[in-house]
Short mmCIF file of C-alpha atoms in Angstrom, two decimals:
data_model
loop_
_atom_site.label_atom_id
_atom_site.label_comp_id
_atom_site.label_asym_id
_atom_site.label_seq_id
_atom_site.Cartn_x
_atom_site.Cartn_y
_atom_site.Cartn_z
CA MET A 1 -15.88 18.03 -14.05
CA SER A 2 -12.18 17.28 -13.70
CA ALA A 3 -9.47 16.67 -16.27
CA VAL A 4 -7.61 13.51 -15.22
CA VAL A 5 -4.49 11.74 -16.48
CA VAL A 6 -4.04 8.02 -15.75
CA THR A 7 -0.73 6.31 -16.52
CA GLY A 8 -0.97 2.60 -17.22
CA GLY A 9 -4.55 3.21 -18.26
CA THR A 10 -4.96 0.50 -20.88
CA ARG A 11 -5.56 -2.49 -18.59
CA GLY A 12 -6.48 -3.59 -15.08
CA ILE A 13 -7.21 -1.03 -12.39
CA GLY A 14 -6.06 1.83 -14.61
CA LEU A 15 -8.53 1.00 -17.36
CA GLY A 16 -11.24 0.43 -14.77
CA MET A 17 -10.69 3.92 -13.35
CA VAL A 18 -10.68 5.42 -16.84
CA ARG A 19 -14.06 3.85 -17.59
CA ALA A 20 -15.49 5.02 -14.27
CA LEU A 21 -14.21 8.57 -14.70
CA LEU A 22 -15.63 8.82 -18.20
CA GLY A 23 -18.94 7.47 -16.94
CA LYS A 24 -19.12 10.37 -14.47
CA GLY A 25 -18.43 12.94 -17.19
CA HIS A 26 -14.78 13.63 -16.43
CA ARG A 27 -12.27 14.28 -19.20
CA VAL A 28 -9.56 11.63 -19.29
CA ALA A 29 -6.13 11.20 -20.83
CA LEU A 30 -4.23 7.94 -20.48
CA CYS A 31 -1.06 6.26 -21.59
CA GLY A 32 0.31 2.76 -22.04
CA THR A 33 3.40 1.25 -23.59
CA ASP A 34 1.62 -1.16 -25.93
CA SER A 35 0.57 0.93 -28.93
CA GLU A 36 -1.94 -1.70 -30.11
CA ARG A 37 -3.71 -1.66 -26.75
CA VAL A 38 -3.64 2.14 -26.76
CA ASP A 39 -5.33 2.12 -30.16
CA THR A 40 -7.91 -0.39 -28.94
CA VAL A 41 -8.80 1.69 -25.88
CA ARG A 42 -9.02 4.83 -28.00
CA ALA A 43 -11.48 3.10 -30.31
CA GLU A 44 -13.54 1.60 -27.46
CA LEU A 45 -13.70 4.82 -25.44
CA PRO A 46 -14.38 7.74 -27.80
CA GLY A 47 -13.38 11.08 -26.37
CA THR A 48 -10.47 9.63 -24.44
CA LEU A 49 -7.04 11.07 -25.15
CA ALA A 50 -4.99 7.88 -25.40
CA LEU A 51 -1.26 8.07 -26.10
CA THR A 52 1.64 5.66 -26.17
CA ALA A 53 4.16 6.65 -23.52
CA ASP A 54 6.76 4.93 -21.34
CA VAL A 55 6.70 6.20 -17.74
CA THR A 56 10.43 5.49 -17.39
CA ASP A 57 11.07 8.30 -19.89
CA ARG A 58 10.31 11.71 -18.36
CA GLU A 59 10.19 13.43 -21.73
CA GLN A 60 7.43 11.10 -22.88
CA LEU A 61 5.42 12.00 -19.79
CA ARG A 62 6.00 15.69 -20.45
CA ALA A 63 4.57 15.11 -23.90
CA LEU A 64 1.54 13.42 -22.27
CA TRP A 65 1.08 16.41 -19.95
CA ASP A 66 1.36 18.86 -22.84
CA ALA A 67 -1.15 16.89 -24.93
CA ALA A 68 -3.62 16.78 -22.04
CA VAL A 69 -3.32 20.51 -21.37
CA GLU A 70 -3.75 21.27 -25.05
CA GLU A 71 -6.85 19.06 -25.16
CA PHE A 72 -8.47 20.00 -21.83
CA GLY A 73 -6.94 23.36 -20.93
CA ARG A 74 -5.45 22.04 -17.67
CA VAL A 75 -4.90 18.85 -15.66
CA ASP A 76 -6.69 18.68 -12.32
CA VAL A 77 -5.69 15.17 -11.24
CA TRP A 78 -2.72 13.02 -12.28
CA ILE A 79 -2.71 9.32 -11.26
CA ASN A 80 0.60 7.45 -11.38
CA ASN A 81 -0.96 4.02 -11.80
CA ALA A 82 1.50 2.26 -14.14
CA GLY A 83 3.09 -0.74 -12.45
CA ILE A 84 4.37 -4.24 -13.14
CA SER A 85 5.44 -7.25 -11.08
CA HIS A 86 7.94 -10.07 -11.58
CA ASP A 87 8.13 -13.82 -11.22
CA ARG A 88 7.92 -15.06 -7.63
CA THR A 89 11.54 -15.92 -7.14
CA PRO A 90 14.34 -15.01 -4.72
CA LEU A 91 16.27 -11.89 -5.65
CA TRP A 92 19.46 -13.81 -6.29
CA GLN A 93 17.64 -15.85 -8.96
CA LEU A 94 15.77 -12.92 -10.52
CA PRO A 95 17.39 -11.75 -13.79
CA GLU A 96 18.88 -8.29 -13.46
CA GLN A 97 16.90 -6.93 -16.40
CA GLU A 98 13.62 -8.12 -14.90
CA ALA A 99 14.43 -6.54 -11.55
CA ARG A 100 15.47 -3.30 -13.22
CA ARG A 101 12.27 -3.21 -15.30
CA VAL A 102 10.10 -3.52 -12.18
CA VAL A 103 11.97 -0.83 -10.25
CA ASP A 104 12.11 1.50 -13.25
CA THR A 105 8.40 1.18 -13.97
CA ASN A 106 7.09 1.26 -10.41
CA LEU A 107 9.45 3.73 -8.74
CA LEU A 108 11.11 5.73 -11.52
CA GLY A 109 7.73 5.93 -13.25
CA ALA A 110 6.16 7.46 -10.14
CA LEU A 111 9.14 9.81 -9.75
CA ASN A 112 8.89 10.96 -13.35
CA GLY A 113 5.11 11.32 -13.31
CA SER A 114 5.21 13.25 -10.04
CA ALA A 115 7.95 15.57 -11.26
CA VAL A 116 6.13 16.37 -14.50
CA ALA A 117 2.72 16.81 -12.91
CA LEU A 118 3.88 18.83 -9.91
CA ALA A 119 5.82 21.24 -12.11
CA GLY A 120 2.88 21.66 -14.46
CA MET A 121 0.38 22.05 -11.64
CA SER A 122 2.57 24.63 -9.93
CA ALA A 123 2.59 26.66 -13.15
CA GLN A 124 -1.19 26.40 -13.59
CA GLY A 125 -1.91 27.20 -9.95
CA GLY A 126 -3.15 23.89 -8.53
CA GLY A 127 -3.85 20.20 -8.94
CA HIS A 128 -3.46 16.85 -7.22
CA VAL A 129 -1.12 13.89 -7.83
CA TRP A 130 -1.91 10.33 -6.73
CA ASN A 131 0.60 7.51 -6.43
CA MET A 132 -0.60 3.91 -6.31
CA GLU A 133 0.35 1.62 -3.44
CA GLY A 134 0.75 -2.14 -3.67
CA LEU A 135 2.11 -5.17 -1.86
CA GLY A 136 4.96 -4.00 0.39
CA SER A 137 3.74 -0.45 0.85
CA ASP A 138 2.80 -1.17 4.47
CA GLY A 139 6.02 -3.04 5.18
CA ARG A 140 4.50 -6.50 4.79
CA THR A 141 6.90 -8.93 3.14
CA VAL A 142 6.23 -11.88 0.85
CA ALA A 143 9.00 -14.29 -0.11
CA GLY A 144 9.83 -14.09 -3.80
CA LEU A 145 8.40 -10.60 -4.26
CA GLY A 146 11.15 -8.59 -2.60
CA THR A 147 11.89 -6.39 -5.59
CA TYR A 148 8.26 -5.54 -6.29
CA GLY A 149 7.56 -4.92 -2.60
CA ALA A 150 10.62 -2.72 -2.21
CA SER A 151 9.57 -0.60 -5.19
CA LYS A 152 6.10 -0.07 -3.70
CA ARG A 153 7.49 0.67 -0.23
CA ALA A 154 9.65 3.33 -1.85
CA VAL A 155 6.64 4.85 -3.63
CA THR A 156 4.89 5.27 -0.28
CA TYR A 157 7.94 6.99 1.21
CA LEU A 158 8.27 9.16 -1.88
CA THR A 159 4.68 10.35 -1.64
CA THR A 160 4.91 11.08 2.08
CA ALA A 161 8.03 13.13 1.42
CA LEU A 162 6.45 14.96 -1.51
CA ALA A 163 3.58 16.06 0.72
CA LYS A 164 6.11 18.14 2.67
CA GLU A 165 7.57 19.86 -0.38
CA VAL A 166 4.74 20.42 -2.86
CA PRO A 167 4.31 23.96 -4.17
CA ALA A 168 1.46 26.14 -2.95
CA GLY A 169 -1.94 24.99 -4.19
CA VAL A 170 -0.69 21.53 -5.22
CA SER A 171 -1.26 18.32 -3.28
CA VAL A 172 -0.28 14.65 -3.36
CA GLY A 173 -1.71 11.46 -1.91
CA LEU A 174 -1.75 7.67 -1.94
CA LEU A 175 -4.36 5.34 -3.41
CA SER A 176 -4.38 1.83 -1.97
CA PRO A 177 -6.55 -0.58 -4.00
CA GLY A 178 -6.00 -3.61 -1.78
CA MET A 179 -6.15 -7.02 -3.50
CA VAL A 180 -7.66 -6.76 -6.96
CA VAL A 181 -8.09 -9.65 -9.38
CA THR A 182 -5.73 -8.69 -12.19
CA ASP A 183 -2.77 -10.41 -13.80
CA LEU A 184 -0.55 -8.79 -11.15
CA LEU A 185 -2.35 -10.64 -8.34
CA THR A 186 -1.87 -14.15 -9.69
CA HIS A 187 1.36 -13.59 -11.64
CA GLY A 188 4.24 -15.94 -11.04
CA TYR A 189 2.58 -18.92 -9.37
CA ASP A 190 4.27 -21.90 -11.00
CA ASP A 191 3.14 -24.42 -8.36
CA ALA A 192 -0.54 -25.39 -8.72
CA GLU A 193 -0.85 -26.30 -5.04
CA GLU A 194 0.63 -22.98 -3.95
CA LEU A 195 -1.74 -21.11 -6.27
CA ALA A 196 -4.73 -23.02 -4.88
CA LYS A 197 -3.78 -21.98 -1.34
CA ALA A 198 -3.32 -18.38 -2.43
CA ARG A 199 -6.71 -18.33 -4.13
CA LYS A 200 -8.41 -19.26 -0.86
CA ILE A 201 -7.08 -16.03 0.65
CA PHE A 202 -7.79 -14.04 -2.50
CA ASN A 203 -11.42 -15.20 -2.44
CA ILE A 204 -11.73 -13.76 1.05
CA LEU A 205 -9.85 -10.49 0.66
CA ALA A 206 -9.68 -9.66 -3.04
CA ASP A 207 -12.23 -7.92 -5.25
CA ARG A 208 -12.78 -7.51 -8.96
CA VAL A 209 -11.67 -4.46 -10.92
CA GLU A 210 -15.27 -3.46 -11.60
CA THR A 211 -15.88 -3.31 -7.84
CA VAL A 212 -12.80 -1.38 -6.75
CA ALA A 213 -12.00 0.90 -9.70
CA PRO A 214 -15.19 3.03 -9.61
CA TRP A 215 -14.69 3.66 -5.89
CA LEU A 216 -11.04 4.61 -6.40
CA ALA A 217 -11.97 6.90 -9.28
CA GLU A 218 -14.51 8.73 -7.14
CA GLN A 219 -12.01 9.18 -4.31
CA ALA A 220 -9.38 10.39 -6.76
CA VAL A 221 -11.45 13.43 -7.78
CA THR A 222 -13.02 14.21 -4.39
CA ARG A 223 -10.45 13.54 -1.66
CA THR A 224 -7.67 15.73 -2.94
CA ARG A 225 -6.24 17.09 0.29
CA ASN A 226 -2.47 17.05 0.69
CA GLY A 227 -1.21 13.83 2.26
CA ALA A 228 -4.48 11.96 1.68
CA HIS A 229 -4.21 8.19 2.10
CA VAL A 230 -7.19 6.41 0.58
CA ARG A 231 -7.51 2.69 1.35
CA TRP A 232 -10.06 0.27 -0.08
CA LEU A 233 -9.06 -2.71 2.06
CA THR A 234 -9.07 -1.31 5.60
CA THR A 235 -8.26 -3.28 8.76
CA PRO A 236 -11.93 -3.44 9.89
CA LYS A 237 -12.90 -4.71 6.43
CA ILE A 238 -10.21 -7.41 6.57
CA ILE A 239 -11.40 -8.58 9.99
CA GLY A 240 -15.01 -8.59 8.86
CA ARG A 241 -14.26 -10.66 5.80
CA PHE A 242 -12.41 -13.33 7.73
CA VAL A 243 -15.22 -13.48 10.30
CA SER A 244 -17.86 -13.86 7.59
CA ALA A 245 -15.81 -16.17 5.35
CA PRO A 246 -17.47 -19.42 6.58
CA LEU A 247 -20.87 -18.04 5.56
CA ARG A 248 -19.81 -16.33 2.37
CA ARG A 249 -18.76 -18.46 -0.59
CA ARG A 250 -16.86 -16.44 -3.17
CA ASP A 251 -15.06 -17.57 -6.30
CA LEU A 252 -13.61 -14.54 -8.01
CA PHE A 253 -11.87 -16.67 -10.61
CA THR A 254 -14.92 -18.32 -12.16
CA ASP A 255 -17.29 -15.35 -11.95
CA GLN A 256 -19.31 -17.12 -9.28
CA GLU A 257 -20.23 -15.67 -5.92
CA ARG A 258 -22.96 -16.71 -3.55
CA THR A 259 -23.92 -16.32 0.08
CA ARG A 260 -25.41 -19.08 2.19
#
């Protein structure tokens, strides 16, 4: 069984992966910035090493690495999952502090986590680092989400570059969860009509955390070749879902799903 660290592991996809990894017998350490949520997860998931840490602070991530190594003996897989979005608004209307917080968390957090994990894995003789993709990673643009998309595009570039410079025995890769029903997916829709239109697409292409996270967790511990790019929502799957949409009624937002 592997020893895995998940940043941003107290909610959403991160928490879903933590649960799935524990269910398969892996040893898991996680971090989050909300100490109350960290305490709650620690209580709900006995055996988990749950610490409060801010991914924008490299020293705090070094402390997370050290705690995981002390607890498990080594870290086999490190997942830079922590990420946040912002209100759907043009860049020139987005407050500077909000833009900075998104870039710092999504990009600087991945930089810091990668630097800490790669150095530690080099010293221990091996390991794998995953960075999490999101909207914008493939170059697709959405009005009002330029800052978030740019941060995720940069994470993809960063990971591709890291694959060319990792030390011997260490590897990196990208996890792409597709559209997952979390607060990030629906965040920032102030117009009810716009949200209703978006939900029609989400009900075709999106999935719940409990569907995607176990699959991602399994890939994270098994597909650890250097440069791996693991995608949940592939092009054939997208085409298939649109083709079958008239026959498949899904409502991911009211816990109802049926096929006719």
